[in-house]
XYZ file of C-alpha atoms in Angstrom:
458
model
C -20.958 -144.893 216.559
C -18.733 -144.647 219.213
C -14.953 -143.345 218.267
C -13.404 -146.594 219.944
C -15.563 -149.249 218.704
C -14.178 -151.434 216.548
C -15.405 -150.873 212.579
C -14.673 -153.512 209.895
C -11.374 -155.403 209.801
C -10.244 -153.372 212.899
C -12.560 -156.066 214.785
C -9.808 -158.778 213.713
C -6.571 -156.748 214.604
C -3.802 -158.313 216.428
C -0.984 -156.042 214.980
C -1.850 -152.929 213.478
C 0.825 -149.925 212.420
C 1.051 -146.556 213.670
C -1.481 -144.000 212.467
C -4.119 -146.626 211.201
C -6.961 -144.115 211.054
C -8.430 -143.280 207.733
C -8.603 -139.865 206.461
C -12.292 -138.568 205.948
C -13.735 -139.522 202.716
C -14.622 -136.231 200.374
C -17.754 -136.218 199.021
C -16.779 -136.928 195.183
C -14.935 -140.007 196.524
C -11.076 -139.097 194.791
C -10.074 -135.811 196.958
C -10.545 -134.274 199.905
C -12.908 -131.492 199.598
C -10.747 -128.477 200.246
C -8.054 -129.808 197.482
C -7.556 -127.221 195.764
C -6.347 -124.930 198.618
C -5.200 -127.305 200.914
C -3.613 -130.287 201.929
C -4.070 -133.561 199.934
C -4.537 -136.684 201.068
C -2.360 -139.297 201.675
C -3.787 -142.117 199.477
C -7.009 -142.255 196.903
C -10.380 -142.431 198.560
C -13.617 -144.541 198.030
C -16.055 -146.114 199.574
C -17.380 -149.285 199.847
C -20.275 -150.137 198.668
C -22.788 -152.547 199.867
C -21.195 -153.521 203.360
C -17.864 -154.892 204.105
C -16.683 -158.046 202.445
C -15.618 -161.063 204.611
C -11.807 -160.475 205.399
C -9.785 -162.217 202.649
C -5.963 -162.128 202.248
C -3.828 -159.093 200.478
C -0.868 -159.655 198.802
C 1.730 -157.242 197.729
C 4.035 -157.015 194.949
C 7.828 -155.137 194.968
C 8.992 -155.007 191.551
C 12.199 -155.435 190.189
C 14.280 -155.783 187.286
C 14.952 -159.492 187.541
C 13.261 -161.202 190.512
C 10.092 -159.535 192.266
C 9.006 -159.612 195.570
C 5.781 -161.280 196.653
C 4.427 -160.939 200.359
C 0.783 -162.324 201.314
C -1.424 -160.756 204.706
C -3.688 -162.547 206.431
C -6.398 -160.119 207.629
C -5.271 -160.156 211.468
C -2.137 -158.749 209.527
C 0.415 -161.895 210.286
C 2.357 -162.611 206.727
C 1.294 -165.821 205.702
C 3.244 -166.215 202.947
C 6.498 -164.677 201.454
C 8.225 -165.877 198.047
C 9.924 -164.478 195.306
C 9.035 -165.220 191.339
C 11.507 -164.251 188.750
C 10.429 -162.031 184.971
C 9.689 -164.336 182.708
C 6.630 -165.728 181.628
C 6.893 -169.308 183.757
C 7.479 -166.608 186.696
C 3.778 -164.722 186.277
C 2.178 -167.729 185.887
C 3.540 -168.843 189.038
C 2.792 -165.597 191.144
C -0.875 -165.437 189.670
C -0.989 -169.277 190.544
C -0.306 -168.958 194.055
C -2.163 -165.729 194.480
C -5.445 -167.433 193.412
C -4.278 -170.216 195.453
C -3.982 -167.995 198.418
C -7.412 -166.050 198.179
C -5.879 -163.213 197.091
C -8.321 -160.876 195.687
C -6.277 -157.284 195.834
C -3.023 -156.575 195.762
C -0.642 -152.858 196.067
C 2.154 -152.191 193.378
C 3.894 -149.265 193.291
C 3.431 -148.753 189.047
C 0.310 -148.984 187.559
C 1.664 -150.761 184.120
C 3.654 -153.467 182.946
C 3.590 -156.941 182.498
C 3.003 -157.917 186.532
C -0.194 -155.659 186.110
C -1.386 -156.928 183.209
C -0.964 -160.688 184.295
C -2.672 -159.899 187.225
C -5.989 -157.996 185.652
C -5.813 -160.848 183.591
C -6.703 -163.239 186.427
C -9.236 -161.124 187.524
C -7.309 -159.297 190.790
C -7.836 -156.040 191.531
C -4.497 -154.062 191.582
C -3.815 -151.207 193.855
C -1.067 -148.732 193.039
C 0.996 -147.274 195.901
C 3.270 -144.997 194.573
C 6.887 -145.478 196.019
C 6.846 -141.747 197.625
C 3.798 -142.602 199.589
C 5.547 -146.326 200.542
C 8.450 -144.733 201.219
C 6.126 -142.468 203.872
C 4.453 -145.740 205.153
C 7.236 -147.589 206.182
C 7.624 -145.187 208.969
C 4.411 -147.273 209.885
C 6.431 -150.605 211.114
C 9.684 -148.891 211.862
C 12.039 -145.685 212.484
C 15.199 -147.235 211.329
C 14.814 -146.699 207.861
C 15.789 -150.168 206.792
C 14.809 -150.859 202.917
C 14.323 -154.314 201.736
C 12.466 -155.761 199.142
C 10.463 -158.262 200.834
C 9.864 -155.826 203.706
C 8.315 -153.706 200.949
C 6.284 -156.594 199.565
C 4.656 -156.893 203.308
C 4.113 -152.743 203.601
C 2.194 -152.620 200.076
C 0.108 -156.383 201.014
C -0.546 -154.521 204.554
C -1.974 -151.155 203.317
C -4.500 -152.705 201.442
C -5.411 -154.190 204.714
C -5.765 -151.557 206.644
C -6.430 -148.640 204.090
C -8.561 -150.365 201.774
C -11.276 -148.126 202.073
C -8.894 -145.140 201.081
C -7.835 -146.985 197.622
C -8.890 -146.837 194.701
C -7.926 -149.060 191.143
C -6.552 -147.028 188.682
C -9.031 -146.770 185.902
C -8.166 -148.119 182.568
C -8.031 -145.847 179.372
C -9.262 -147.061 175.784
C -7.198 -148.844 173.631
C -6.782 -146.172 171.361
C -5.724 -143.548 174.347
C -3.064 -146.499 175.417
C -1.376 -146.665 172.228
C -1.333 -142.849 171.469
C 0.305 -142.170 174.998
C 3.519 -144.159 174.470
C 4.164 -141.944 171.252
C 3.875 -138.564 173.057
C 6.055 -139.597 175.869
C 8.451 -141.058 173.349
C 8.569 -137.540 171.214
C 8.672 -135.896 174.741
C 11.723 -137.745 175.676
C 13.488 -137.520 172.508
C 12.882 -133.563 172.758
C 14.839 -133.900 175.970
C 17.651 -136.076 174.262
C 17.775 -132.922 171.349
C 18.457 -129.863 173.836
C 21.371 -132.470 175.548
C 23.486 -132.728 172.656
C 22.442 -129.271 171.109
C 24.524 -128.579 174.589
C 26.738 -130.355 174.268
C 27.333 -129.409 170.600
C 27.626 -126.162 171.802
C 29.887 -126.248 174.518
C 32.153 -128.004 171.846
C 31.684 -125.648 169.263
C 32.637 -122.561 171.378
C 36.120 -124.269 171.852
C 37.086 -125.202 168.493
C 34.516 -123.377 166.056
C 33.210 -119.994 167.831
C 32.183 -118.656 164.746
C 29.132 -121.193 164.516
C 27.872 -120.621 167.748
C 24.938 -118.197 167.364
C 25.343 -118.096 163.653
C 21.570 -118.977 163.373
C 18.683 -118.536 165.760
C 19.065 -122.527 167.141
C 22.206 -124.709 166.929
C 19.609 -127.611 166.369
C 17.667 -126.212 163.796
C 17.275 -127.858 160.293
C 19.787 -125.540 158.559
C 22.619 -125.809 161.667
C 23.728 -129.175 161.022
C 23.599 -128.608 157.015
C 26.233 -126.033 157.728
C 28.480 -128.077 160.113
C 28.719 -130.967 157.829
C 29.744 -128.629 154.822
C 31.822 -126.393 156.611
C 32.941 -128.291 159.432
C 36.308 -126.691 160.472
C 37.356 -122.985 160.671
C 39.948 -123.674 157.783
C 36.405 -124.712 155.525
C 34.772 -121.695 156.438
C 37.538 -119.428 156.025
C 36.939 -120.416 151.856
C 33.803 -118.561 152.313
C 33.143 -115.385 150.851
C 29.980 -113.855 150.725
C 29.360 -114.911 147.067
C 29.908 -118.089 147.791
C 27.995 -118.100 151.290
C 25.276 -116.330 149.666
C 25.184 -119.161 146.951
C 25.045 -121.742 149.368
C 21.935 -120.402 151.656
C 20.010 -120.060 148.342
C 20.960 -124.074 147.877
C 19.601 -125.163 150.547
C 16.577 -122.922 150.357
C 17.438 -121.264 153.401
C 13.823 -118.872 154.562
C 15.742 -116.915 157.532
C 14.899 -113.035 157.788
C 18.734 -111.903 158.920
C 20.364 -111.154 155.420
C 23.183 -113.300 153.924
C 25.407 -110.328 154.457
C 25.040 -110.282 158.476
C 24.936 -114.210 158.830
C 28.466 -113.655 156.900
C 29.700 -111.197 159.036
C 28.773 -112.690 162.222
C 30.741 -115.868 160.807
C 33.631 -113.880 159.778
C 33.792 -111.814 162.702
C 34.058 -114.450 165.661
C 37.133 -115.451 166.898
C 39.321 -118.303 165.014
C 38.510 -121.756 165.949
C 41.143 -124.575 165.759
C 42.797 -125.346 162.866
C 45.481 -128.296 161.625
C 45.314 -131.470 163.122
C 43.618 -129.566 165.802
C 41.164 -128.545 163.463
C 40.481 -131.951 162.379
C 40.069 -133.936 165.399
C 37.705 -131.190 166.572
C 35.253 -131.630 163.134
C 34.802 -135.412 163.903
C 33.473 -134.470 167.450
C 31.068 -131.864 165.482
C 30.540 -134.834 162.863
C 29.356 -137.113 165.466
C 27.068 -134.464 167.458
C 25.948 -133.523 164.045
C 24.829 -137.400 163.160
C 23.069 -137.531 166.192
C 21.143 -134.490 166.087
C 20.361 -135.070 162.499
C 18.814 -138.745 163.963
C 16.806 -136.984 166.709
C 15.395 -134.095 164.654
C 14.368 -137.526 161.990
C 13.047 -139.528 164.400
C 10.808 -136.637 166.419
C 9.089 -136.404 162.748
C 8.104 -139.343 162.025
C 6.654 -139.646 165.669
C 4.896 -136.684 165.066
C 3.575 -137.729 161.901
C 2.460 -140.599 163.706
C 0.616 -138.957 166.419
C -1.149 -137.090 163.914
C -2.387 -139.877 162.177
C -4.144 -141.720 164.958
C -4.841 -137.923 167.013
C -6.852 -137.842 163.939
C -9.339 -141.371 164.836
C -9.366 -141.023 168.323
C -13.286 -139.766 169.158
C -11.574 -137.075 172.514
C -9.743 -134.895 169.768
C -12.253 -132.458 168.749
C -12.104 -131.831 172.127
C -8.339 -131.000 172.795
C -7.997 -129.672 169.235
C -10.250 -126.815 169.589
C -8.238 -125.430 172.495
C -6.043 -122.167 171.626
C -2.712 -123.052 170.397
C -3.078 -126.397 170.918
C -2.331 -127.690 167.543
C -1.819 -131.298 167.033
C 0.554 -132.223 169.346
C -0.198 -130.287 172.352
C -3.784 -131.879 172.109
C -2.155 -135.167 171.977
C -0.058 -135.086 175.235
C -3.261 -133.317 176.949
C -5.612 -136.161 175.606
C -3.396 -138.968 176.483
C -2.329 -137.619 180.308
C -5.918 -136.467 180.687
C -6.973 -139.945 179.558
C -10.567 -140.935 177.932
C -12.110 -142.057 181.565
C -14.203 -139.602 183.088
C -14.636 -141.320 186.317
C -10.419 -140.377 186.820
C -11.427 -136.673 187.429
C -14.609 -136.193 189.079
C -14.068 -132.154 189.931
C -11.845 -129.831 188.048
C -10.571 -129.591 191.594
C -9.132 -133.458 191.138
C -7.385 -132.402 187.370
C -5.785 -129.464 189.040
C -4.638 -131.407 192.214
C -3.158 -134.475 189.847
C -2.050 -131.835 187.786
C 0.119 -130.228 190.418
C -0.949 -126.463 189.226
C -3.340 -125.720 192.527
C -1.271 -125.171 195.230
C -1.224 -126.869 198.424
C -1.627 -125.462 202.244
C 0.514 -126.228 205.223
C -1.350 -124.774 207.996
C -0.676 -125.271 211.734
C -2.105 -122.910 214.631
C -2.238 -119.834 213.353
C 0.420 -119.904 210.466
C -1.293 -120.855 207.046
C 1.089 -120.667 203.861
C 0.638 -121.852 200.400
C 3.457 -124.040 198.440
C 4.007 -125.525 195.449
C 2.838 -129.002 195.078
C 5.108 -131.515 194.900
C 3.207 -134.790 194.776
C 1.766 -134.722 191.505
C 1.542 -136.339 188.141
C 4.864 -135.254 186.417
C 3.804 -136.230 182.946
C 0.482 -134.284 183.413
C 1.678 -131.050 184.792
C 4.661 -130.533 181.851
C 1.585 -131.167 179.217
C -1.064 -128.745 180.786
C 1.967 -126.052 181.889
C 3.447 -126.208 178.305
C -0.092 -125.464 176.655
C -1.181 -122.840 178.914
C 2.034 -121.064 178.922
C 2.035 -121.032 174.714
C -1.981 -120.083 175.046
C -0.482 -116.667 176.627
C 0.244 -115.862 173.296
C -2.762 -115.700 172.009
C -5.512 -115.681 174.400
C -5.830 -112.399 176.032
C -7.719 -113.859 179.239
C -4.581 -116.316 179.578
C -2.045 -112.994 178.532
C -3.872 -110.878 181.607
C -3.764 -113.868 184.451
C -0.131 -114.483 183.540
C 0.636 -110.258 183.641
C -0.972 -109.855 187.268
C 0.811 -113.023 188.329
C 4.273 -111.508 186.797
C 3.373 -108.084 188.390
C 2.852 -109.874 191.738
C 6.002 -110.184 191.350
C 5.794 -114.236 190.701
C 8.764 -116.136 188.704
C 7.945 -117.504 184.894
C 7.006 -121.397 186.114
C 4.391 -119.632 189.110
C 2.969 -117.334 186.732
C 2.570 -120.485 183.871
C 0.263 -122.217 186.516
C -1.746 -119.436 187.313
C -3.255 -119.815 183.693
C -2.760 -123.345 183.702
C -4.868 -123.748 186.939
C -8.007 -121.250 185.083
C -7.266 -123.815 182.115
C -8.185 -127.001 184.232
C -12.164 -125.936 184.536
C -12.416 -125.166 180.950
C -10.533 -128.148 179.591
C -12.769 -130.122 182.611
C -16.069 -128.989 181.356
C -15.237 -129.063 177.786
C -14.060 -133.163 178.589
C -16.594 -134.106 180.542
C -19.611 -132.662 178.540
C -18.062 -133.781 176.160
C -17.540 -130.744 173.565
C -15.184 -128.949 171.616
C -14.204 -124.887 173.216
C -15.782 -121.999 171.967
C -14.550 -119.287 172.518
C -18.124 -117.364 172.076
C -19.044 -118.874 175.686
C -15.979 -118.566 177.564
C -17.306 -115.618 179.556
C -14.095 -114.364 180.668
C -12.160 -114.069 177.399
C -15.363 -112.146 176.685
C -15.122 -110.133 179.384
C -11.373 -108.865 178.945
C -12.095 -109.044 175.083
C -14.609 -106.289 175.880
C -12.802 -104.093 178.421
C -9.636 -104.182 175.613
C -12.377 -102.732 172.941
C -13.330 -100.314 175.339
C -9.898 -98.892 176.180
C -9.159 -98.914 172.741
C -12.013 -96.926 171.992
């Protein structure tokens, strides 16, 4: 075919945007073929499959907290239609109403969840996700001004799935019992966030008015930290302490540490006075309240790991994820619910590392070719894969040696991490799309440094 002639809805065009052309389709139909080195593309691709459909109408949807944002295309790409519908229920019902009403068959959001989504999968609409980075990219398309506005978004999202509908792709939907373990990882994840913020800030408050509990044990968030704070609160408290007494008190709250009572004592004794007085007392209800709150944290990250564990423990994908090193319970959780249970998500191991933002990406022009760190990737996925294959280090040799050359390249902790994590992506790939559990007995590498480390040995 000729390169001018018109092809599909271009046939139709009145208006189109700036830089309408398609980028080639890759043969697995999610990533461009050279993905793992290079460049990635800017939207999901796909084909479509038995011929073109008649032109119908796109609409697009720009969420908000409180009113959202409908636009509707026709396929010569004049808006037909712009309104906006408001969150409540009375408000869904009225954008799927007029959708329908419309012809709309697809429409681009910028999240893939929610109660928008669902309403519209419920009609039977296909939904489109457009993350905002790329629609903040493709409003270059109409404009150079940089002008924001959430009906003007509405129109870019309804008029990329006009012209780049062959480069989109629905987001695939998980099992229900992947969907309800997912929100419980995140939550734990989030809450471990919320922990090291007021361990900080504990600790930036204790080195004012209480120095002598800063560094008294190995974490100031531990179980046994905030036991000590709420008995002995104040300097004037601790100062009671002697080492019968301190030594009395670790046994009574069957403190398992391996420093001896007598060097947690001197440590304690042996840091400069905190604040005492009125001082003294103002200062221990600040450490009373940080102390309540991590005490609420540390409670509540429990019983949301007890409660991954239960239903890690019926979901059919966690053989799988369990039988990776050092993956434990939770680890396998986060990787099973980011990974997800649909194998049509990840066609290559290529795709899971891309998504996964551990293979790096290529900027290349004329002659100068250098290789970056990818910054458009899942967020969620990359912490969980990083996070396992930088504990795996510990106790995989194969992981230990790529993570040595990597430091000895002279690469910073994070780099070397996704060096590993990268290797990681085939095996947890093949293992999740066979599907079955890792053994180590067939992971040829690990053999292979396993060997050379008897060798040397010998």
């Amino acid at each position: 075919m000729a390169q001018d002639a018109p092809t599909g809805y271009r046939a139709v065009h009145r208006r189109v945007p700036i830089s309408e052309r398609p980028a080639a389709a890759s043969g697995d139909h999610r990533v461009s073929s050279h993905c793992a080195n290079s460049e990635e593309t800017t939207l999901s691709v796909t084909e479509t499959v038995g011929g073109l459909e008649p032109p119908r109408p796109p609409g697009g949807v720009d969420r908000a907290s409180a009113d959202h944002a409908v636009s509707i295309v026709a396929p010569d790409g004049e808006q037909t239609s712009r309104f906006l519908v408001t969150h409540h229920a009375s408000g869904l019902r009225t954008l799927v109403k007029r959708l329908v009403k419309a012809g709309v068959v697809e429409v681009g959001i910028e999240r893939p969840d929610g109660p928008i989504v669902d309403a519209l999968r419920a009609a039977g609409l296909v939904v489109f996700v457009i993350p905002p980075g790329q629609l903040k990219n493709l409003r270059s398309r109409y404009g150079s001004a940089g002008n924001t506005d959430d009906r003007f978004d509405a129109y870019v999202l309804a008029d990329v799935v006009r012209t780049d509908r062959r480069r989109l792709r629905p987001p695939l939907v998980d099992q229900p019992a992947t969907t309800a373990l997912r929100p419980l990882t995140r939550a734990r994840k989030a809450l471990l966030a919320h922990r090291i913020a007021v361990a900080d800030q504990l600790r930036a408050h204790l080195q004012i008015c209480f120095p002598g509990a800063v560094g008294l044990f190995a974490d100031i968030d531990s179980q046994i930290s905030p036991r000590f704070l709420q008995r002995f609160g104040t300097q004037e408290r601790a100062d009671r302490l002697s080492i019968k007494r301190w030594t009395a008190w670790l046994t009574s709250v069957g403190h398992r540490g391996r420093t001896p009572a007598q060097t947690l004592h001197e440590r304690l004794t042996g840091a400069p006075r905190g604040a005492t007085g009125p001082a003294g007392d103002t200062a221990a209800a600040v450490t009373a309240a940080f102390v309540a709150t991590l005490r609420a944290i540390n409670a509540q990250i429990d019983a949301l790991a007890a409660r991954i564990a239960e239903q890690l423990a019926l979901h059919p994908d966690a053989p799988i994820f369990t039988s990776l090193p050092r993956a434990g319970t939770l680890r396998a959780a986060r990787l099973l619910t980011e990974i997800g249970d649909t194998r049509g998500r990840f066609p290559t191991a290529d795709s899971l590392a891309c998504l996964a933002g551990v293979a790096p990406s290529t900027r290349q022009s004329g002659k100068i070719r250098a290789l970056g760190f990818r910054w458009g990737a899942d967020k969620q996925l990359r912490d969980a894969l990083c996070d396992f294959a930088g504990d795996s280090v510990k106790a995989n040799p194969w992981a230990a040696d790529l993570y040595r050359r990597a430091r000895d390249r002279g690469h910073d902790h994070p780099h070397a991490v996704r060096v590993p994590a990268r290797a990681r992506t085939n095996i947890i790939w093949a293992c999740w799309t066979t599907p079955t559990p890792y053994d180590p007995s067939r992971h040829h590498a690990l053999q292979r440094v396993l060997n050379q480390d008897q060798s040397a040995a010998a």
